Tab-separated table of C-alpha atoms and ligand atoms in Angstrom:
chain	number	residue	atom	x	y	z
O	1	MET	CA	49.172	12.618	2.465
O	2	ALA	CA	46.260	13.845	4.625
O	3	LYS	CA	46.746	10.850	6.934
O	4	GLU	CA	49.026	12.706	9.316
O	5	PHE	CA	46.836	15.767	9.094
O	6	ARG	CA	43.612	15.006	10.820
O	7	ARG	CA	43.221	18.540	12.065
O	8	ILE	CA	44.917	21.902	11.424
O	9	GLY	CA	44.701	25.266	13.168
O	10	VAL	CA	44.376	28.701	11.606
O	11	LEU	CA	45.081	32.077	13.188
O	12	THR	CA	45.356	35.754	12.246
O	13	SER	CA	47.987	37.820	14.014
O	14	GLY	CA	49.495	41.333	14.057
O	15	GLY	CA	47.754	44.348	12.518
O	16	ASP	CA	44.539	43.259	10.816
O	17	ALA	CA	44.118	43.690	7.063
O	18	PRO	CA	41.033	43.570	4.840
O	19	GLY	CA	40.984	40.154	3.180
O	20	MET	CA	42.146	38.249	6.270
O	21	ASN	CA	38.618	36.851	6.516
O	22	ALA	CA	38.722	35.738	2.901
O	23	ALA	CA	42.004	33.927	3.676
O	24	LEU	CA	40.507	32.334	6.794
O	25	ARG	CA	37.551	31.145	4.744
O	26	ALA	CA	39.822	29.780	2.005
O	27	VAL	CA	41.997	27.874	4.485
O	28	THR	CA	38.949	26.412	6.217
O	29	ARG	CA	37.165	25.381	3.055
O	30	ALA	CA	40.304	23.985	1.371
O	31	ALA	CA	41.114	21.852	4.431
O	32	LEU	CA	37.543	20.608	4.867
O	33	ASP	CA	37.513	19.758	1.175
O	34	LYS	CA	40.482	17.413	1.837
O	35	GLY	CA	38.748	15.824	4.830
O	36	VAL	CA	40.903	17.704	7.350
O	37	GLU	CA	39.297	19.339	10.382
O	38	VAL	CA	39.946	22.988	11.190
O	39	MET	CA	40.356	24.712	14.542
O	40	GLY	CA	39.994	28.484	14.508
O	41	ILE	CA	42.459	29.984	17.006
O	42	PHE	CA	41.317	33.319	18.421
O	43	ALA	CA	43.437	36.478	18.916
O	44	GLY	CA	46.546	35.203	17.165
O	45	TYR	CA	49.186	33.304	19.161
O	46	GLU	CA	47.415	34.469	22.322
O	47	GLY	CA	44.710	31.868	21.571
O	48	LEU	CA	47.360	29.139	21.672
O	49	VAL	CA	49.154	30.402	24.784
O	50	HIS	CA	45.828	30.781	26.632
O	51	PRO	CA	43.668	28.239	24.813
O	52	ASN	CA	40.877	29.941	22.914
O	53	LEU	CA	39.856	27.766	19.984
O	54	LYS	CA	36.785	26.543	18.199
O	55	GLN	CA	36.255	23.848	15.620
O	56	PHE	CA	35.134	25.425	12.353
O	57	THR	CA	32.617	24.034	9.897
O	58	ALA	CA	32.142	25.402	6.391
O	59	ARG	CA	29.249	27.467	7.818
O	60	ASP	CA	31.467	29.148	10.404
O	61	VAL	CA	33.204	30.943	7.557
O	62	SER	CA	30.071	31.725	5.532
O	63	ASN	CA	29.495	35.365	4.594
O	64	ILE	CA	32.884	36.585	5.775
O	65	ILE	CA	34.583	36.834	2.360
O	66	SER	CA	33.218	40.379	2.040
O	67	LYS	CA	33.971	41.524	5.593
O	68	GLY	CA	36.907	43.631	6.780
O	69	GLY	CA	38.714	42.952	10.055
O	70	THR	CA	39.203	39.363	11.153
O	71	ALA	CA	36.574	37.040	12.578
O	72	LEU	CA	39.384	35.341	14.523
O	73	TYR	CA	40.424	38.681	16.038
O	74	SER	CA	44.059	39.648	16.234
O	75	ALA	CA	46.638	40.542	18.853
O	76	ARG	CA	50.361	41.066	19.235
O	77	CYS	CA	51.225	38.424	21.860
O	78	LEU	CA	54.341	39.242	23.899
O	79	GLU	CA	54.097	36.036	25.976
O	80	PHE	CA	54.516	33.923	22.852
O	81	LYS	CA	57.956	35.489	22.316
O	82	GLU	CA	59.227	33.766	25.498
O	83	GLU	CA	60.071	30.056	25.608
O	84	GLU	CA	57.493	29.458	28.331
O	85	GLY	CA	54.726	30.961	26.189
O	86	MET	CA	55.813	28.929	23.180
O	87	GLN	CA	55.763	25.722	25.202
O	88	LYS	CA	52.210	26.534	26.326
O	89	ALA	CA	51.277	27.026	22.657
O	90	ILE	CA	52.813	23.659	21.704
O	91	GLN	CA	50.906	22.034	24.572
O	92	THR	CA	47.642	23.546	23.294
O	93	CYS	CA	48.344	22.130	19.827
O	94	LYS	CA	48.977	18.685	21.325
O	95	GLU	CA	45.905	18.744	23.563
O	96	ASN	CA	43.720	19.765	20.626
O	97	GLN	CA	45.315	17.294	18.175
O	98	ILE	CA	46.392	20.157	15.916
O	99	ASP	CA	48.864	18.702	13.419
O	100	GLY	CA	49.807	21.947	11.685
O	101	ILE	CA	49.092	25.675	11.707
O	102	ILE	CA	48.393	28.263	9.059
O	103	ALA	CA	49.317	31.730	10.292
O	104	ILE	CA	47.908	34.770	8.492
O	105	GLY	CA	49.686	38.096	9.087
O	106	GLY	CA	52.955	39.972	8.621
O	107	ASP	CA	56.624	39.408	9.439
O	108	GLY	CA	56.048	39.107	13.213
O	109	THR	CA	53.485	36.405	12.476
O	110	PHE	CA	56.009	34.509	10.362
O	111	ARG	CA	58.665	34.662	13.079
O	112	GLY	CA	56.074	33.027	15.352
O	113	ALA	CA	55.364	30.428	12.660
O	114	THR	CA	59.054	29.504	12.494
O	115	ASP	CA	59.179	29.222	16.291
O	116	LEU	CA	56.377	26.660	16.101
O	117	SER	CA	57.952	24.832	13.137
O	118	VAL	CA	61.292	24.335	14.858
O	119	ARG	CA	59.437	22.957	17.876
O	120	GLY	CA	57.698	20.335	15.765
O	121	ILE	CA	54.446	21.971	14.637
O	122	PRO	CA	54.474	22.351	10.837
O	123	THR	CA	53.446	25.861	9.906
O	124	ILE	CA	52.762	27.843	6.726
O	125	GLY	CA	52.449	31.653	6.645
O	126	ILE	CA	50.085	33.745	4.515
O	127	PRO	CA	51.108	37.420	4.042
O	128	ALA	CA	48.338	39.818	5.042
O	129	THR	CA	49.254	43.406	5.785
O	130	ILE	CA	48.153	46.683	4.252
O	131	ASP	CA	51.810	47.798	4.276
O	132	ASN	CA	52.833	45.476	1.400
O	133	ASP	CA	56.204	45.216	3.122
O	134	ILE	CA	56.686	41.455	2.878
O	135	THR	CA	59.489	41.432	0.340
O	136	SER	CA	59.016	37.803	-0.746
O	137	THR	CA	55.608	38.581	-2.246
O	138	GLU	CA	54.778	41.330	-4.707
O	139	TYR	CA	51.415	41.850	-3.024
O	140	SER	CA	50.165	41.145	0.445
O	141	ILE	CA	46.495	40.686	1.293
O	142	GLY	CA	44.927	43.999	2.332
O	143	PHE	CA	47.187	46.302	0.360
O	144	ASP	CA	44.824	46.720	-2.576
O	145	THR	CA	41.868	47.512	-0.314
O	146	ALA	CA	43.879	49.998	1.742
O	147	VAL	CA	45.006	51.832	-1.387
O	148	ASN	CA	41.467	51.897	-2.778
O	149	THR	CA	40.121	53.211	0.530
O	150	VAL	CA	42.545	56.112	0.660
O	151	VAL	CA	42.121	56.798	-3.066
O	152	GLU	CA	38.380	57.224	-2.505
O	153	LEU	CA	39.050	59.544	0.377
O	154	ILE	CA	41.533	61.673	-1.560
O	155	ASP	CA	39.178	61.891	-4.545
O	156	LYS	CA	36.729	63.546	-2.154
O	157	LEU	CA	39.399	65.869	-0.824
O	158	ARG	CA	40.319	66.833	-4.345
O	159	ASP	CA	36.773	67.988	-5.109
O	160	THR	CA	36.880	70.497	-2.301
O	161	CYS	CA	40.524	71.410	-2.977
O	162	GLU	CA	39.556	72.328	-6.521
O	163	SER	CA	36.644	74.509	-5.379
O	164	HIS	CA	38.828	76.460	-2.960
O	165	ALA	CA	42.200	76.293	-4.756
O	166	ARG	CA	43.801	74.501	-1.828
O	167	CYS	CA	46.345	71.821	-1.059
O	168	ASN	CA	45.792	68.727	1.087
O	169	VAL	CA	48.724	66.979	2.712
O	170	VAL	CA	47.719	63.388	3.508
O	171	GLU	CA	49.769	61.160	5.816
O	172	ILE	CA	49.270	57.552	4.774
O	173	MET	CA	49.792	54.422	6.886
O	174	GLY	CA	52.229	51.722	5.843
O	175	ARG	CA	54.709	51.434	8.703
O	176	ASN	CA	58.171	52.195	7.234
O	177	ALA	CA	57.215	51.178	3.717
O	178	GLY	CA	56.097	53.682	1.102
O	179	TRP	CA	54.058	51.379	-1.132
O	180	VAL	CA	50.626	52.526	0.040
O	181	ALA	CA	51.567	56.212	-0.228
O	182	LEU	CA	53.246	55.728	-3.597
O	183	GLU	CA	50.483	53.807	-5.361
O	184	THR	CA	47.829	56.037	-3.795
O	185	GLY	CA	49.752	59.088	-4.951
O	186	ILE	CA	49.841	57.821	-8.513
O	187	ALA	CA	46.183	56.827	-8.538
O	188	THR	CA	45.066	60.195	-7.165
O	189	GLY	CA	47.369	62.329	-9.292
O	190	ALA	CA	49.341	63.628	-6.316
O	191	SER	CA	51.591	66.626	-6.909
O	192	ALA	CA	54.261	65.200	-4.611
O	193	ILE	CA	54.934	61.927	-2.807
O	194	VAL	CA	57.243	61.607	0.180
O	195	ILE	CA	58.423	58.080	1.054
O	196	ASN	CA	61.493	56.704	2.799
O	197	GLU	CA	62.652	54.679	-0.182
O	198	VAL	CA	63.378	57.686	-2.439
O	199	GLU	CA	65.163	60.904	-1.480
O	200	PHE	CA	62.751	63.847	-1.539
O	201	ASP	CA	63.778	67.218	-2.917
O	202	GLU	CA	61.313	69.569	-1.223
O	203	ASP	CA	62.439	72.694	-3.097
O	204	LYS	CA	62.176	70.968	-6.466
O	205	ALA	CA	58.707	69.652	-5.633
O	206	ILE	CA	57.560	73.111	-4.571
O	207	GLU	CA	59.008	74.648	-7.730
O	208	GLN	CA	57.085	72.135	-9.851
O	209	ILE	CA	53.879	72.824	-7.924
O	210	LEU	CA	54.243	76.605	-8.326
O	211	GLU	CA	54.851	76.087	-12.023
O	212	ALA	CA	51.647	74.052	-12.268
O	213	LYS	CA	49.786	76.737	-10.302
O	214	LYS	CA	50.958	79.337	-12.812
O	215	ASN	CA	49.543	76.993	-15.394
O	216	ASN	CA	46.100	77.304	-13.758
O	217	LYS	CA	46.235	74.136	-11.643
O	218	ARG	CA	43.979	74.737	-8.615
O	219	ASN	CA	44.150	71.602	-6.486
O	220	PHE	CA	47.196	69.952	-4.974
O	221	ILE	CA	47.489	66.642	-3.174
O	222	ILE	CA	50.695	65.667	-1.356
O	223	CYS	CA	51.033	62.115	-0.010
O	224	ILE	CA	53.464	61.450	2.836
O	225	ALA	CA	54.147	57.909	4.015
O	226	GLU	CA	53.648	57.360	7.749
O	227	GLY	CA	57.167	55.931	7.952
O	228	VAL	CA	58.812	59.226	7.005
O	229	PRO	CA	58.021	60.983	10.316
O	230	ALA	CA	58.925	57.752	12.121
O	231	VAL	CA	62.340	57.477	10.473
O	232	LEU	CA	63.025	61.209	10.924
O	233	GLY	CA	62.081	60.894	14.587
O	234	ASP	CA	59.586	63.732	14.259
O	235	LYS	CA	55.989	62.600	14.757
O	236	LEU	CA	54.739	65.977	13.609
O	237	TYR	CA	56.780	66.044	10.382
O	238	SER	CA	53.705	65.860	8.116
O	239	GLU	CA	51.789	68.616	9.954
O	240	LYS	CA	54.917	70.795	9.939
O	241	PHE	CA	55.424	70.061	6.267
O	242	ALA	CA	51.870	71.224	5.535
O	243	LYS	CA	52.475	74.476	7.423
O	244	ARG	CA	55.845	75.050	5.747
O	245	PHE	CA	54.330	74.310	2.343
O	246	GLU	CA	51.604	76.908	2.930
O	247	GLU	CA	54.160	79.498	4.027
O	248	LYS	CA	56.458	78.843	1.081
O	249	THR	CA	53.782	78.705	-1.629
O	250	GLY	CA	50.967	80.861	-0.340
O	251	ILE	CA	48.580	77.977	-1.146
O	252	GLU	CA	46.121	77.323	1.678
O	253	THR	CA	46.961	73.851	2.959
O	254	LYS	CA	45.019	71.360	5.076
O	255	PHE	CA	46.437	68.298	6.797
O	256	VAL	CA	44.678	64.900	6.949
O	257	ARG	CA	45.695	61.644	8.652
O	258	PRO	CA	43.266	58.816	7.765
O	259	ALA	CA	45.262	56.363	9.948
O	260	HIS	CA	43.423	53.116	10.769
O	261	ILE	CA	40.573	53.853	8.336
O	262	LEU	CA	42.843	52.143	5.798
O	263	ARG	CA	42.750	48.906	7.772
O	264	GLY	CA	38.972	48.485	7.692
O	265	GLY	CA	36.252	48.010	5.134
O	266	THR	CA	35.111	45.591	2.498
O	267	PRO	CA	38.046	43.886	0.772
O	268	THR	CA	38.402	44.517	-2.943
O	269	MET	CA	37.978	41.744	-5.507
O	270	ARG	CA	41.758	41.610	-5.892
O	271	ASP	CA	42.337	41.038	-2.175
O	272	ARG	CA	39.585	38.413	-2.007
O	273	LEU	CA	41.033	36.585	-4.996
O	274	LEU	CA	44.593	36.702	-3.667
O	275	ALA	CA	43.449	35.598	-0.206
O	276	THR	CA	41.569	32.659	-1.696
O	277	GLN	CA	44.503	31.591	-3.880
O	278	LEU	CA	47.005	31.885	-1.028
O	279	GLY	CA	44.710	30.144	1.468
O	280	SER	CA	44.236	27.203	-0.873
O	281	GLU	CA	47.975	26.997	-1.625
O	282	ALA	CA	48.916	27.139	2.064
O	283	VAL	CA	46.665	24.179	2.855
O	284	LYS	CA	48.012	22.232	-0.125
O	285	LEU	CA	51.614	22.762	1.005
O	286	LEU	CA	50.888	21.877	4.615
O	287	LEU	CA	49.111	18.658	3.656
O	288	GLU	CA	51.999	17.757	1.353
O	289	GLY	CA	54.186	17.759	4.432
O	290	LYS	CA	55.839	21.164	3.830
O	291	SER	CA	56.550	23.536	6.688
O	292	ASP	CA	58.178	26.842	7.575
O	293	LEU	CA	57.160	28.440	4.277
O	294	VAL	CA	55.408	31.662	3.417
O	295	VAL	CA	53.234	31.757	0.306
O	296	GLY	CA	53.004	34.756	-2.002
O	297	ILE	CA	52.575	36.012	-5.540
O	298	ARG	CA	55.338	36.890	-7.996
O	299	ASP	CA	54.970	37.585	-11.708
O	300	ASN	CA	51.328	36.623	-11.303
O	301	LYS	CA	52.222	33.134	-10.061
O	302	ILE	CA	51.546	31.705	-6.615
O	303	VAL	CA	54.897	30.847	-5.036
O	304	SER	CA	56.309	29.841	-1.669
O	305	THR	CA	59.516	30.839	0.111
O	306	GLU	CA	61.277	29.463	3.191
O	307	ILE	CA	60.397	31.765	6.081
O	308	SER	CA	64.032	32.216	7.162
O	309	TYR	CA	64.913	33.216	3.587
O	310	ALA	CA	61.903	35.549	3.405
O	311	LEU	CA	62.776	37.280	6.687
O	312	LYS	CA	66.406	37.857	5.665
O	313	LEU	CA	65.272	39.051	2.241
O	314	ASP	CA	63.088	41.568	4.081
O	315	ARG	CA	66.049	42.795	6.095
O	316	MET	CA	68.197	43.035	2.986
O	317	TYR	CA	65.535	45.087	1.188
O	318	LYS	CA	65.013	47.336	4.193
O	319	GLY	CA	68.772	47.710	4.813
O	320	THR	CA	68.530	46.212	8.314
O	321	LEU	CA	70.683	43.070	7.900
O	322	LYS	CA	72.604	42.069	11.022
O	323	ASP	CA	76.026	40.378	11.229
O	324	GLY	CA	75.716	36.698	10.409
O	325	ASP	CA	72.206	37.006	8.922
O	326	LEU	CA	73.342	35.599	5.575
O	327	ASP	CA	75.754	32.962	6.926
O	328	LYS	CA	73.473	30.009	6.355
O	329	PHE	CA	72.768	30.916	2.739
O	330	THR	CA	74.864	29.898	-0.265
O	331	ASN	CA	76.563	32.520	-2.448
O	332	ALA	CA	74.038	31.758	-5.167
O	333	GLN	CA	71.144	32.380	-2.766
O	334	VAL	CA	72.647	35.673	-1.572
O	335	ALA	CA	73.148	36.771	-5.187
O	336	GLU	CA	69.539	35.832	-5.943
O	337	MET	CA	68.331	37.832	-2.912
O	338	LYS	CA	70.367	40.870	-3.990
O	339	ALA	CA	69.031	40.706	-7.538
O	340	TYR	CA	65.473	40.432	-6.266
O	341	CYS	CA	65.871	43.402	-3.907
O	342	GLU	CA	67.439	45.481	-6.665
O	343	LYS	CA	64.547	44.687	-8.975
O	344	ARG	CA	61.931	45.541	-6.350
O	345	ASN	CA	63.703	48.787	-5.616
O	346	ALA	CA	64.005	49.595	-9.331
O	347	ASP	CA	60.287	48.878	-9.822
O	348	LEU	CA	59.435	51.228	-6.968
O	349	ARG	CA	61.672	54.002	-8.306
O	350	LYS	CA	60.211	53.604	-11.764
O	351	LEU	CA	56.726	54.143	-10.340
O	352	TYR	CA	57.979	57.108	-8.317
O	353	ASN	CA	59.437	58.732	-11.440
O	354	ILE	CA	56.212	58.178	-13.352
O	355	ALA	CA	54.331	59.936	-10.539
O	356	TYR	CA	56.527	63.009	-11.026
O	357	GLU	CA	56.092	62.935	-14.792
O	358	MET	CA	52.350	63.248	-14.155
O	359	ALA	CA	52.569	66.049	-11.602
O	360	HIS	CA	52.289	69.097	-13.859
C	401	F6P	O1	51.167	46.994	9.947
C	401	F6P	C1	49.929	47.585	9.745
C	401	F6P	C2	49.876	48.933	10.438
C	401	F6P	O2	48.576	49.488	10.232
C	401	F6P	C3	50.925	49.928	9.985
C	401	F6P	O3	50.599	50.550	8.763
C	401	F6P	C4	50.953	50.888	11.137
C	401	F6P	O4	52.204	51.506	11.250
C	401	F6P	C5	50.700	49.965	12.328
C	401	F6P	O5	50.090	48.785	11.824
C	401	F6P	C6	49.795	50.544	13.381
C	401	F6P	O6	49.730	49.631	14.424
C	401	F6P	P1	48.608	49.652	15.557
C	401	F6P	O7	47.357	49.096	14.965
C	401	F6P	O8	49.152	48.771	16.613
C	401	F6P	O9	48.432	51.072	15.952
């Protein structure tokens, strides 16, 4: 087994997420435990294109399980998208006797992992993004921390909203996905949640809020997913919404955009646990000779999915499939993908409906 794998590389790429360090630590420790050396690759694929690596001991990853950010740093490397850049990366792997790579990040990171796999470097991906938009896993590393961070912030806003009988409109990061806004909205008792995945009836939401106001409710929180303004092509949608809401309801309304605050901070227990489980599993799969897989969690079980399958599943869920995307999959696989997407969508809608049940 470990014979072929004398040394592996590990990198973090794309937007950082709390818990990436815990995953880095888990990968390093799991590999060292199997007698396999570990090279930390700095700044994502950039560190392979322009060699920037360091051999890691168990001590190099001490005390990082509780730290936000990524000790390996992160970058979005455009050069790696070109064949020339990829060849430089392969060369770096060869020169440093790196037999396989574990790539921690989001969908862009996994596309890079596949590019390495097809060029002969076995690679396993670990999903880490606050957006929770990797469809093949129910949770990605960083999501839980991001939600907890914004929940804490909104709890504070609510205190002052209650004192002054105000509303706070909060725009919440998550790229085009509404998971962070939705779960935050539920956990903070938001009066309305606006996400791309579910049509939003502004008049109905306002009616419900005015009803609650009549019923002596004093504080109102409205969560808007960052992706809504992006999809509508109006960067100022959330600010305008806040203004419109104030005009229509007469409730004084403040606007808040916590932005990258969600990406920092101490990872929660849940993110540390998930990162450790996924890091250990990724090493196990790589040393078993597997490649081009992304690990994840479904129904509370650690699973793995072929990256090409995972990326197409993502497109199916997000409604961005291109002609020919499903050609290489069997009818049974396509049916399985559809069923999975429908379930994920149904789960999201169920949560959304519960949020509205609570908003009185
Ligand atoms: O993917 C993580 C994320 O924080 C998204 O929520 C957000 O849309 C994007 O990255 C911001 O990217 P950047 O850090 O490049 O501004």
